[in-house]
Coordinates of C-alpha atoms in Angstrom, one line a residue:
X1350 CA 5.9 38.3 -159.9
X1351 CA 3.6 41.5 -160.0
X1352 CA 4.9 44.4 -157.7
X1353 CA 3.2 47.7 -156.6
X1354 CA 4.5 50.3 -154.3
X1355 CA 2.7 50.9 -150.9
X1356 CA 1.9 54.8 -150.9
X1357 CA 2.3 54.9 -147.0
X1358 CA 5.5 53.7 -146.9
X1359 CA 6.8 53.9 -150.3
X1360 CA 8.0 49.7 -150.5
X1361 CA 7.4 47.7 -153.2
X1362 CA 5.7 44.7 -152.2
X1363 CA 4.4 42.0 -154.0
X1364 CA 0.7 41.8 -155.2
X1365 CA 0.3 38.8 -152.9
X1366 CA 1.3 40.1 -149.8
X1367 CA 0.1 43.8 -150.4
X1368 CA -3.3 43.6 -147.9
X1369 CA -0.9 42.1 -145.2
X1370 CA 1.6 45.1 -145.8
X1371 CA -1.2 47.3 -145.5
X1372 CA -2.6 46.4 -142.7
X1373 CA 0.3 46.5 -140.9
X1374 CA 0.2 50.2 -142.1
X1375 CA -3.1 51.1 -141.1
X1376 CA -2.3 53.0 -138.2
X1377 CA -0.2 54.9 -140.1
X1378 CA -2.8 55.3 -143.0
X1379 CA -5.5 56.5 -140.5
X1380 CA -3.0 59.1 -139.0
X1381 CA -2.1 60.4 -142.2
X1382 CA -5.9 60.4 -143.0
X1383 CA -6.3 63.4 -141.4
X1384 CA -4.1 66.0 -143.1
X1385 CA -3.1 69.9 -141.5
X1386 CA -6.3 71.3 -143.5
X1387 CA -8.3 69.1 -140.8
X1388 CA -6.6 70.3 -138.1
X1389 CA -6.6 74.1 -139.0
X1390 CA -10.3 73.6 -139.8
X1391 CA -10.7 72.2 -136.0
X1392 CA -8.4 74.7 -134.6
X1393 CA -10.0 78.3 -135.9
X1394 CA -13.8 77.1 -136.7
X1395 CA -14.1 74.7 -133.4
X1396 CA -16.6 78.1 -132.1
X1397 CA -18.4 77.6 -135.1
X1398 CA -18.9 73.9 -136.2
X1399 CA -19.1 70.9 -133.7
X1400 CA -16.3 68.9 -134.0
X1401 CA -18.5 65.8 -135.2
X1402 CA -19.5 68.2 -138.6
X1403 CA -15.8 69.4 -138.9
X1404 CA -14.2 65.2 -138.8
X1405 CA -17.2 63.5 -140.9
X1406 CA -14.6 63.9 -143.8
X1407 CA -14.3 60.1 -144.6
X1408 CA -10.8 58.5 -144.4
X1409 CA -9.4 57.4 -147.2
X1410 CA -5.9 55.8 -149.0
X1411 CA -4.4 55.7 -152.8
X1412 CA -4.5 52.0 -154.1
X1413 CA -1.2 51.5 -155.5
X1414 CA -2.0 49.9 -158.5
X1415 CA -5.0 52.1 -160.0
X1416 CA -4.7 55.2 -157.9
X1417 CA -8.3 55.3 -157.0
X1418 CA -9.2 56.6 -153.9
X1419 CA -11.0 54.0 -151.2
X1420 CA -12.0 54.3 -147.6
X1421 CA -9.5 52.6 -145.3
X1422 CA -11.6 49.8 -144.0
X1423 CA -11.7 48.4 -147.6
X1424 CA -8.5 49.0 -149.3
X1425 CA -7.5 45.6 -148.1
X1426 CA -9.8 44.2 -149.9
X1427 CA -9.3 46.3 -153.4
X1428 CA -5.6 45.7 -153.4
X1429 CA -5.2 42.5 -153.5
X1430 CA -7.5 41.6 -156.3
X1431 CA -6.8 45.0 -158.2
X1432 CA -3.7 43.8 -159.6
X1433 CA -4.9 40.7 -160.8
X1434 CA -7.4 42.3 -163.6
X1435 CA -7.1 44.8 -166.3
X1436 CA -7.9 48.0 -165.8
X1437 CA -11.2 49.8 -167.7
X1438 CA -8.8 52.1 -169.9
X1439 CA -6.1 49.1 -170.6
X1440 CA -8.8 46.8 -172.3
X1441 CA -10.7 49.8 -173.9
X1442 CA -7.1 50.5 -175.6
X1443 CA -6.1 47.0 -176.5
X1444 CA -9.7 45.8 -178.0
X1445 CA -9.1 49.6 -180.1
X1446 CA -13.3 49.8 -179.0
X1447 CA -14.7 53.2 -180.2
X1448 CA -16.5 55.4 -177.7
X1449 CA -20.5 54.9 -177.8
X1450 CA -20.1 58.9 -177.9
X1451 CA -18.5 59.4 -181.2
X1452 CA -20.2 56.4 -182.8
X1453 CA -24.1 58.2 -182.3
X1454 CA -22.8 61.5 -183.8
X1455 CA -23.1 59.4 -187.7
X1456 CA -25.7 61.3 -189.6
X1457 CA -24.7 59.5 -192.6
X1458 CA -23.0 56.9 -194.5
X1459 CA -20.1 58.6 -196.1
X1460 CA -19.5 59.9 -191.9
X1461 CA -19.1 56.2 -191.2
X1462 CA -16.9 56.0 -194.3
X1463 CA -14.6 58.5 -193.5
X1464 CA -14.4 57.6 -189.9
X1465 CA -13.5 54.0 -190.6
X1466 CA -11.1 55.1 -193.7
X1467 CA -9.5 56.9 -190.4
X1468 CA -8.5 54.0 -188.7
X1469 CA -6.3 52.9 -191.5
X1470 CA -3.2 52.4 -190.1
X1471 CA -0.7 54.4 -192.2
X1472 CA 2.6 53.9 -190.4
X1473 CA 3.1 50.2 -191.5
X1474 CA 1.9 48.0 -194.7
X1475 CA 0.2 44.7 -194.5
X1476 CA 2.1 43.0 -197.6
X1477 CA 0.1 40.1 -199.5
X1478 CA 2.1 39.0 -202.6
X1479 CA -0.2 36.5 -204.7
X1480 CA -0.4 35.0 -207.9
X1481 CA -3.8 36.0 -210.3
X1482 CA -3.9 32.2 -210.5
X1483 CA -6.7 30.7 -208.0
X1484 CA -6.3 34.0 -206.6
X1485 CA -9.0 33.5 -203.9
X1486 CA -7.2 30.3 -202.6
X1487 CA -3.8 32.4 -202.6
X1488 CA -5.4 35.1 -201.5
X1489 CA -7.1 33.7 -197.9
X1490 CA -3.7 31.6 -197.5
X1491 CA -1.3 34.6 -197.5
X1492 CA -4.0 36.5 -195.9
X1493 CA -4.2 34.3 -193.0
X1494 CA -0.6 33.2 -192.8
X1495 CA 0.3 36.9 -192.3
X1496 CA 1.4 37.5 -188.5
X1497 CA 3.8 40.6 -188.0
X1498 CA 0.9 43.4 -189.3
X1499 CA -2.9 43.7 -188.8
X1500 CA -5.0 44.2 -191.7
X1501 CA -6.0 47.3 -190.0
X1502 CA -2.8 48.6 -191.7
X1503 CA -2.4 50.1 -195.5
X1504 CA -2.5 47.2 -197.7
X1505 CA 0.0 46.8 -200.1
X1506 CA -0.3 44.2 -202.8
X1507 CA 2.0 42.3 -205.5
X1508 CA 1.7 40.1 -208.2
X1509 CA 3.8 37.5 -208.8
X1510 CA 5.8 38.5 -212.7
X1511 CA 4.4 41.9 -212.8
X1512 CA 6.4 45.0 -212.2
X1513 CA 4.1 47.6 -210.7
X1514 CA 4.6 49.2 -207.4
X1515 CA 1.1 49.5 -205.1
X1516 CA 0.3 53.1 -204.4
X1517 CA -3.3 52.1 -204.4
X1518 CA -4.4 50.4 -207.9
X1519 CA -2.8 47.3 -207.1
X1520 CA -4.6 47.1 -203.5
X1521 CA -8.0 48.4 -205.1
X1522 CA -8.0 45.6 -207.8
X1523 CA -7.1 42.8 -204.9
X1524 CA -9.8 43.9 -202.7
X1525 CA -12.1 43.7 -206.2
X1526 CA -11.5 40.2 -207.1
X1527 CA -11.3 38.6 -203.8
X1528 CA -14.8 40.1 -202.8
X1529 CA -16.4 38.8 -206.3
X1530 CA -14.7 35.9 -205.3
X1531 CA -15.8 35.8 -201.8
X1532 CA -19.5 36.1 -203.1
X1533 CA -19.5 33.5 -205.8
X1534 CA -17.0 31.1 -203.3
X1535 CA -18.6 31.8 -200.3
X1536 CA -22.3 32.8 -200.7
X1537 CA -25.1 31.0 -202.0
X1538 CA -27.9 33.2 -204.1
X1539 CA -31.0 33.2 -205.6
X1540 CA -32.2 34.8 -208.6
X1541 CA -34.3 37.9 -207.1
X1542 CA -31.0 40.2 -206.9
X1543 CA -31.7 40.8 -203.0
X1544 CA -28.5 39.1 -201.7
X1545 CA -26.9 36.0 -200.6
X1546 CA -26.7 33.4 -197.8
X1547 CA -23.8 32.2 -196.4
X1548 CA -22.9 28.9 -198.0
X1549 CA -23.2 25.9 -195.9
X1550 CA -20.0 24.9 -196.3
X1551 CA -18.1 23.2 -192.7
X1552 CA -14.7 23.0 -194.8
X1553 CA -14.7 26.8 -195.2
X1554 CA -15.8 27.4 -191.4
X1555 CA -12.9 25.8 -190.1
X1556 CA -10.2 27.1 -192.5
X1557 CA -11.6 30.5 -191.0
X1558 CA -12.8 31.6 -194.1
X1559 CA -15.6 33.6 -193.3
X1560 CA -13.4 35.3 -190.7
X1561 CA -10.7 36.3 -192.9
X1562 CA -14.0 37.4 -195.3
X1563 CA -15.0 39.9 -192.9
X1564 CA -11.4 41.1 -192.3
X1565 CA -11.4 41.6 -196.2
X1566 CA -15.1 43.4 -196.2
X1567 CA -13.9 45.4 -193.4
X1568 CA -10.4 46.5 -195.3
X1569 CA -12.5 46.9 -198.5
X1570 CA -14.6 49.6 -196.8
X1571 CA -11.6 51.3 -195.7
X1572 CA -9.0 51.4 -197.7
X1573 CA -11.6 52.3 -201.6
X1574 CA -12.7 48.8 -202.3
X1575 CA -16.0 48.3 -203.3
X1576 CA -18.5 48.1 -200.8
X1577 CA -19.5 44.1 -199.8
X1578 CA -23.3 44.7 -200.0
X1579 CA -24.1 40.9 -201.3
X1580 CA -25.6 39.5 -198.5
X1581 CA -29.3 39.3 -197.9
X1582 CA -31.1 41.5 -195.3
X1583 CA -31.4 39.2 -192.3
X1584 CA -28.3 38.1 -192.7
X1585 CA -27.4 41.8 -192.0
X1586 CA -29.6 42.2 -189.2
X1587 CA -28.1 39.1 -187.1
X1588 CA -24.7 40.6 -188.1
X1589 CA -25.9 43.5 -186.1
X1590 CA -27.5 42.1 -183.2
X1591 CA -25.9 38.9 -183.3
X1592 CA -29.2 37.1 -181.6
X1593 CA -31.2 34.5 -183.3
X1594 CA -34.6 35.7 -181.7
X1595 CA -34.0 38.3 -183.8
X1596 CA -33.6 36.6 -187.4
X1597 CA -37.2 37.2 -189.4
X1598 CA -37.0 34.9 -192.7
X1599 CA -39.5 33.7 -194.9
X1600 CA -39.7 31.4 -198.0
X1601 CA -37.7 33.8 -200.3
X1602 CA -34.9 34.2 -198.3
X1603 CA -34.1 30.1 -199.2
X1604 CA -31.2 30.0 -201.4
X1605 CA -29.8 26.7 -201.6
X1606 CA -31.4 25.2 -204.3
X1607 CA -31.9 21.7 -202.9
X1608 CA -34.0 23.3 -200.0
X1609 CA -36.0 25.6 -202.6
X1610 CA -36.8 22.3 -204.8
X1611 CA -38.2 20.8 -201.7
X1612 CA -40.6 23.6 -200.8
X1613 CA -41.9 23.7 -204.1
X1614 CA -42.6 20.0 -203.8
X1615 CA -44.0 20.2 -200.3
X1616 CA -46.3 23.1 -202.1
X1617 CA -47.2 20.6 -204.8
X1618 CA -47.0 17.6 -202.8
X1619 CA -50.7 15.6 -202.5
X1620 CA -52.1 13.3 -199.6
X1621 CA -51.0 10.6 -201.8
X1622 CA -47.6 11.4 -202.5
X1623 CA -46.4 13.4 -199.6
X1624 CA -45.2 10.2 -197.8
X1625 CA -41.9 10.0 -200.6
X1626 CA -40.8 13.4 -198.7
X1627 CA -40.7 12.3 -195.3
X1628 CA -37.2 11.8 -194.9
X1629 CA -36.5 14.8 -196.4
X1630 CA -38.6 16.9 -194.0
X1631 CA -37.3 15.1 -191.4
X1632 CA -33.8 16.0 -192.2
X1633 CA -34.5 19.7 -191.9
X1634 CA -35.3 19.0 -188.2
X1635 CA -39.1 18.6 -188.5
X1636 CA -40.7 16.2 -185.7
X1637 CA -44.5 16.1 -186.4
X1638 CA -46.6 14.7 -188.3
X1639 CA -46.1 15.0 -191.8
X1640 CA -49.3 15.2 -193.9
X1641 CA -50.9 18.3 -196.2
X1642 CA -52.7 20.3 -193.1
X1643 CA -49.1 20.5 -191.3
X1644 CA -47.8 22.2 -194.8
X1645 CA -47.2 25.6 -193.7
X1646 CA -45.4 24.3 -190.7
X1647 CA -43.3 22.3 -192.5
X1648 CA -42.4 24.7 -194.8
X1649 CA -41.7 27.3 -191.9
X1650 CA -39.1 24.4 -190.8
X1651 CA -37.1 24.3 -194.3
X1652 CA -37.1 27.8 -193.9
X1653 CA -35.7 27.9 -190.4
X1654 CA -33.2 24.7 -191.7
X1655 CA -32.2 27.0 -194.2
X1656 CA -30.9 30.3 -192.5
X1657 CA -30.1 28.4 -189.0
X1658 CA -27.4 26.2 -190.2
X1659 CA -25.4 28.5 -191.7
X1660 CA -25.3 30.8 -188.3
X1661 CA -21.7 29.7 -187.4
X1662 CA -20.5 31.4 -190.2
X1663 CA -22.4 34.4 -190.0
X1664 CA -20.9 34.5 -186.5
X1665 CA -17.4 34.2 -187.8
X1666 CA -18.4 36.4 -190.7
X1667 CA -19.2 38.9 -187.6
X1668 CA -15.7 38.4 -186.2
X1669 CA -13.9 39.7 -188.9
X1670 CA -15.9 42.7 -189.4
X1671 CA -14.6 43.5 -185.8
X1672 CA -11.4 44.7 -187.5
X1673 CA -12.4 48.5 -187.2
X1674 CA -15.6 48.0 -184.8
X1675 CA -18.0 47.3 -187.5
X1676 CA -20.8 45.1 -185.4
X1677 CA -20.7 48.4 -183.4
X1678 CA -21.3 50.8 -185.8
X1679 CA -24.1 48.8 -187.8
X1680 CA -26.0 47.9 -184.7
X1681 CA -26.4 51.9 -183.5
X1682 CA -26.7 52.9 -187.4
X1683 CA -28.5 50.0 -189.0
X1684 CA -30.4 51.9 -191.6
X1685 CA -26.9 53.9 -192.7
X1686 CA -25.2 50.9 -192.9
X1687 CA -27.7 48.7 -194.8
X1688 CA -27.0 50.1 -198.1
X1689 CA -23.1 49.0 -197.5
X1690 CA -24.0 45.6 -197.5
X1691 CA -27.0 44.7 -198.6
X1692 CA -27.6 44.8 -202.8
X1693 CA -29.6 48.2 -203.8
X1694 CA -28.5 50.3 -206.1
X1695 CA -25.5 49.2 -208.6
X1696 CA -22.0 50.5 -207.9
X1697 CA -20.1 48.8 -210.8
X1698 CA -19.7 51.9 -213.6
X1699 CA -21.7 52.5 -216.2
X1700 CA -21.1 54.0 -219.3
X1701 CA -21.9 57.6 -218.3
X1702 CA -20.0 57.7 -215.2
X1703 CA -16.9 56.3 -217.1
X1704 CA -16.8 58.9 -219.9
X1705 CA -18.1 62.0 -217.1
X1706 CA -15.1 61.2 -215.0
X1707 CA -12.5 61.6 -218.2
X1708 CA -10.6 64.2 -218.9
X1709 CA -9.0 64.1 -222.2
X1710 CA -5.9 66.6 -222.7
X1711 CA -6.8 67.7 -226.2
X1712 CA -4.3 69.6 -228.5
X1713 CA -4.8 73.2 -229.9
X1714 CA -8.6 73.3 -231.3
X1715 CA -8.6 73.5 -235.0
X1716 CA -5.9 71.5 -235.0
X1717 CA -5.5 68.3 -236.9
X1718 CA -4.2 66.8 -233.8
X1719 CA -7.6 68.0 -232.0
X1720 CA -9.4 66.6 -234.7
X1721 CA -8.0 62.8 -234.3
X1722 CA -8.2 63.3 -230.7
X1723 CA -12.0 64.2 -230.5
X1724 CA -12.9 60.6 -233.0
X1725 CA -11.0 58.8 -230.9
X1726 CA -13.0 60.2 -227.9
X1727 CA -16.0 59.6 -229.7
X1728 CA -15.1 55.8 -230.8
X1729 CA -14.5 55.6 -226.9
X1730 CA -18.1 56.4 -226.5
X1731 CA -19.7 54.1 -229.0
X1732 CA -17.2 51.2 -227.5
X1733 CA -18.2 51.6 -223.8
X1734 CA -22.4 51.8 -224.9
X1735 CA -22.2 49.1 -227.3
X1736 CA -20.2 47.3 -224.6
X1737 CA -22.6 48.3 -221.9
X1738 CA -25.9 47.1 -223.9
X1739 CA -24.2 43.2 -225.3
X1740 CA -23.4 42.7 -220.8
X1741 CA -23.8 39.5 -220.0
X1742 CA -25.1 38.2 -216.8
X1743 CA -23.1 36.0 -215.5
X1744 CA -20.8 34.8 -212.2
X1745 CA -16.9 37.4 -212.1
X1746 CA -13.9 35.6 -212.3
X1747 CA -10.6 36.2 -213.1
X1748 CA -10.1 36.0 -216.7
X1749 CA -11.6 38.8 -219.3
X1750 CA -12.8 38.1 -222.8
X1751 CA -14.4 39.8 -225.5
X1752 CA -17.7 38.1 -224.7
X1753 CA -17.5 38.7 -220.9
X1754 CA -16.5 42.5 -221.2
X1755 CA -18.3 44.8 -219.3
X1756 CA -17.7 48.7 -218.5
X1757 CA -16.9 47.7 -215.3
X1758 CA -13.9 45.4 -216.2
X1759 CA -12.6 48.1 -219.2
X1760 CA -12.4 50.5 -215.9
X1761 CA -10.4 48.2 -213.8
X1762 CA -8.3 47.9 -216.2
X1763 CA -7.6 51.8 -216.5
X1764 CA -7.7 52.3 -212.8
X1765 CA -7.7 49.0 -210.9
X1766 CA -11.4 49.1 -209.9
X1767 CA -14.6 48.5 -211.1
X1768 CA -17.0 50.5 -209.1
X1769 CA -18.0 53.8 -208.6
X1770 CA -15.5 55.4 -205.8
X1771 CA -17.1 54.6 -202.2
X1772 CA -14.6 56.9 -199.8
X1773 CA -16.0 60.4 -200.2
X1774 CA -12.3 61.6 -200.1
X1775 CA -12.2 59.7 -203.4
X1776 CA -15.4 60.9 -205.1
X1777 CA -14.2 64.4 -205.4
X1778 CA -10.5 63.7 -206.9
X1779 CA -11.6 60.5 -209.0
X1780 CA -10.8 61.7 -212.7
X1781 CA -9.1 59.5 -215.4
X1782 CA -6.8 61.5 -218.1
X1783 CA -7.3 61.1 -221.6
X1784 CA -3.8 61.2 -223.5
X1785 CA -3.0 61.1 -226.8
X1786 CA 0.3 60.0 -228.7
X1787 CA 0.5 61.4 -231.9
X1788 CA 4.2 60.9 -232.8
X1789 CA 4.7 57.1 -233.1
X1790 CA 6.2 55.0 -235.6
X1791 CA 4.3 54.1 -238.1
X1792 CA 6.5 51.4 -239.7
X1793 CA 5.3 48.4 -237.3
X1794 CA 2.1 47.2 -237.8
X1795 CA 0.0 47.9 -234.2
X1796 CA 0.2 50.1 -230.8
X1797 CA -2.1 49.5 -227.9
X1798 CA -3.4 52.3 -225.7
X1799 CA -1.0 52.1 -222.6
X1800 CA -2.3 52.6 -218.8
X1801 CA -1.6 53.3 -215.8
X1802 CA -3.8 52.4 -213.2
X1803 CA -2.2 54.2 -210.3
X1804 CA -2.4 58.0 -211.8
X1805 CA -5.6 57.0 -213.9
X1806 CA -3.9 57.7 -217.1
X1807 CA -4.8 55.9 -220.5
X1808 CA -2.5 56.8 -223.5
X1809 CA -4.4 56.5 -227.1
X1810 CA -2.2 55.5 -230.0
X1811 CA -3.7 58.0 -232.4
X1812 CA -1.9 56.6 -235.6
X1813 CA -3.2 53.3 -235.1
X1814 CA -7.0 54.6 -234.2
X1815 CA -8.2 56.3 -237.5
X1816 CA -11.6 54.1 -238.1
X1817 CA -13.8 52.6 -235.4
X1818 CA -13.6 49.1 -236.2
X1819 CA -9.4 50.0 -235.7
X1820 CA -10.1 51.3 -232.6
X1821 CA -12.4 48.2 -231.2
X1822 CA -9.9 45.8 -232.1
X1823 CA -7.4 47.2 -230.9
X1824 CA -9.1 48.2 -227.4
X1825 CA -10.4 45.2 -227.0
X1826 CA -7.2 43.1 -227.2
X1827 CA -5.3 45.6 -225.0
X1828 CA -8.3 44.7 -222.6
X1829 CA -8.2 41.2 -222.8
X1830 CA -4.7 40.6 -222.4
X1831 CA -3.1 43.6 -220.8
X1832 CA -5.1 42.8 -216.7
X1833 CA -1.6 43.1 -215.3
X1834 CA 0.9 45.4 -214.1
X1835 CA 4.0 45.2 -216.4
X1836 CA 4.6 49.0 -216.2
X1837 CA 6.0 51.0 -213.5

């Protein structure tokens, strides 16, 4: 039972009975009310004040549970329903809410970066051990079924059979596959490159999917994932607002592709034939009359169909993002935020930004060491543009071939991500060496370039790399079949 200590008479009393206490204290209270600087004041100024100007002073007691001053006449009141809510400060702490002061000093979107790569809780690890196999299944399962840590806490990742120890690569190349494979799982989208909708999908709502989703966006943005701009714009502005008056949509932002193939034949639809589409219409919630002059307006109804039904898992979506305050942050800096998850310009790496972050450790110059280490640097940069011009488009997943490889995938396989670092802390220090190993045995028939991910280091074989078409074979199966972590 709740107890608080009466500040007349210094007994602890229970919450229940603390009004009666007090008012059997109140005489007491009002005495004490007047303290010795009240009677000095009417003792030596009583010439020069009337006594009704010197006693206006209003009489007032402690509550004993939030130590705010009230007037006597209502701290019977206060106290006995004080005790029975939280307190302003106690809720503020244990929702971890960020002050509406700090969060309007953002100028920019690397200052919301940094602030949210802040909040990162560093003292304890929030452990996810998977397989690569159906990793997004696995992943949302060990996600969700983890109870002891918050994902505001350092993630730390392993994979089942492989030997490396997460100091960042490991987490970096989670956080990269479950987000492609929260977009192609998860989101529905068209072909204009402008985002995706929410798929409408009630088996994923109430697994809490779209929940954990945000919890992963949220930990993504944190923690030097790639950013989770794949949704379309309103969806971004009803994440911020969360009100549906708000939502502005039009024909383009239909995704589904059973909904788009029935505005294009309500466009082409004739007074003879737009009777077949009635049930149809009427499925998307339309109630009129269903000839050519209500077009428009039934149109405006698959559109509304469209975005409206897939609002419960925007809403959950929203929840997760709460992780680190997020709805906050992108309702008060919408425009900052946009770019972080809405599609504009490409993050994935290109070929430049691969070979201008290297830094190869090259041997004496004039040496014939330097010499093999310059060709090799040099079939590195015919690989990665003849690479970058054959890309595919096509949906990510899980397994890399020589047909699928992109520059993005060869540098997730020498640092564990794909993208162009997000954090700005990271964007200054983000170099990957260049080593070469000159002194191995010749007698066997092949060495692969070795990696590793966590330092950025790749290791070039250069016995083995003395003609291009050497080097792109041998590249590309250490690619293709060297994804995981066998080296510590």
């Amino acid at each position: 039972m709740p107890k608080a200590q009466c500040t007349t008479c210094k007994k602890v009393v229970p919450l229940q009975i603390l009004p009666v206490h007090i008012k059997a204290c109140k005489t007491e209270l009002v005495d004490l009310s007047y303290s010795a600087e009240e009677e000095s004041c009417n003792e030596e100024h009583e010439d020069e004040f009337p006594d009704s100007i010197c006693n206006q002073t209003d009489k007032t007691a402690e509550c004993p549970v939030c130590n705010n001053a009230f007037q006597v006449d209502i701290i019977e009141l206060h106290a006995a329903t004080c005790g029975l809510r939280p307190s302003h400060n106690d809720s503020r702490e244990s929702s971890g809410s960020v002050p509406v002061s700090q969060i309007s000093t953002f100028q920019s979107s690397e200052e919301i970066l940094d602030w949210i790569a802040c909040q990162v809780n560093e003292t304890n690890t929030f452990p996810i051990c998977v397989s690569r196999t159906d990793l997004f299944s696995r992943g949302m399962q060990q996600w969700q079924r983890q109870k002891k840590t918050s994902p505001k806490c350092r993630l730390k990742v392993t994979f089942f059979g492989e030997a490396g120890v997460d100091t960042g690569a490991l987490s970096k190349e989670f956080l990269t596959e479950m987000l492609a494979e929260i977009e192609n799982r998860l989101f529905v989208g068209g072909s204009d490159k402008k985002g995706k909708n929410p798929a409408y999908c009630l088996n994923s709502l109430d697994s809490n999917y779209f929940r954990s989703a945000g919890e992963v966006m949220a930990a993504s943005l944190a923690q030097g994932g790639p950013c989770p701009n794949l949704m379309r714009e309103w969806c971004f502005r009803y994440l911020c607002s969360g009100d549906t008056d708000s939502i502005q949509v039009s024909a383009s932002d239909v995704t589904d592709f059973e909904l788009l193939q029935l505005i294009e034949r309500i466009n082409g639809a004739s007074n003879d034939n737009i009777s077949d589409l009635v049930d149809d219409i009427v499925t998307c919630g339309y109630t009129g009359i269903v000839s050519m002059e209500k077009r428009d307006i039934m149109i405006r109804t698959v559109v509304l169909h469209s975005t409206m039904r897939v609002i419960p898992m925007l809403d959950q979506l929203r929840k997760g993002l709460q992780l680190y305050d997020l709805p906050k942050i992108i309702k008060t800096h919408q425009d900052l935020c946009l770019p972080l998850f809405v599609p504009g310009e490409d993050d994935e790496a290109d070929a430049a930004f691969l070979l201008e972050s290297s830094r190869p450790v090259f041997s004496e110059i004039g040496s014939a060491k330097h010499q093999k280490e310059v060709n090799i640097m040099n079939f590195l940069q015919d690989y990665l543009q003849e690479t970058e011009d054959s890309e595919q488009e096509g949906p990510s997943n899980n397994s890399v071939t020589a047909e699928g490889l992109t520059v993005g995938r060869i540098m997730q396989w020498m640092t564990g991500q794909r993208h162009r670092p997000v954090l700005p802390s990271e964007k200054k220090d983000f170099v990957i060496n260049m080593k070469f190993h000159h002194d191995c045995d010749t007698q066997h028939t092949v060495c692969f370039p070795t990696v590793s991910a966590c330092s950025r280091t790749v290791t070039f074989p250069s016995a083995h790399l003395k003609t291009y078409n050497e080097f792109k074979n041998i590249f590309t199966l250490a690619i293709c079949h060297g994804q995981s972590f066998d080296r510590v």
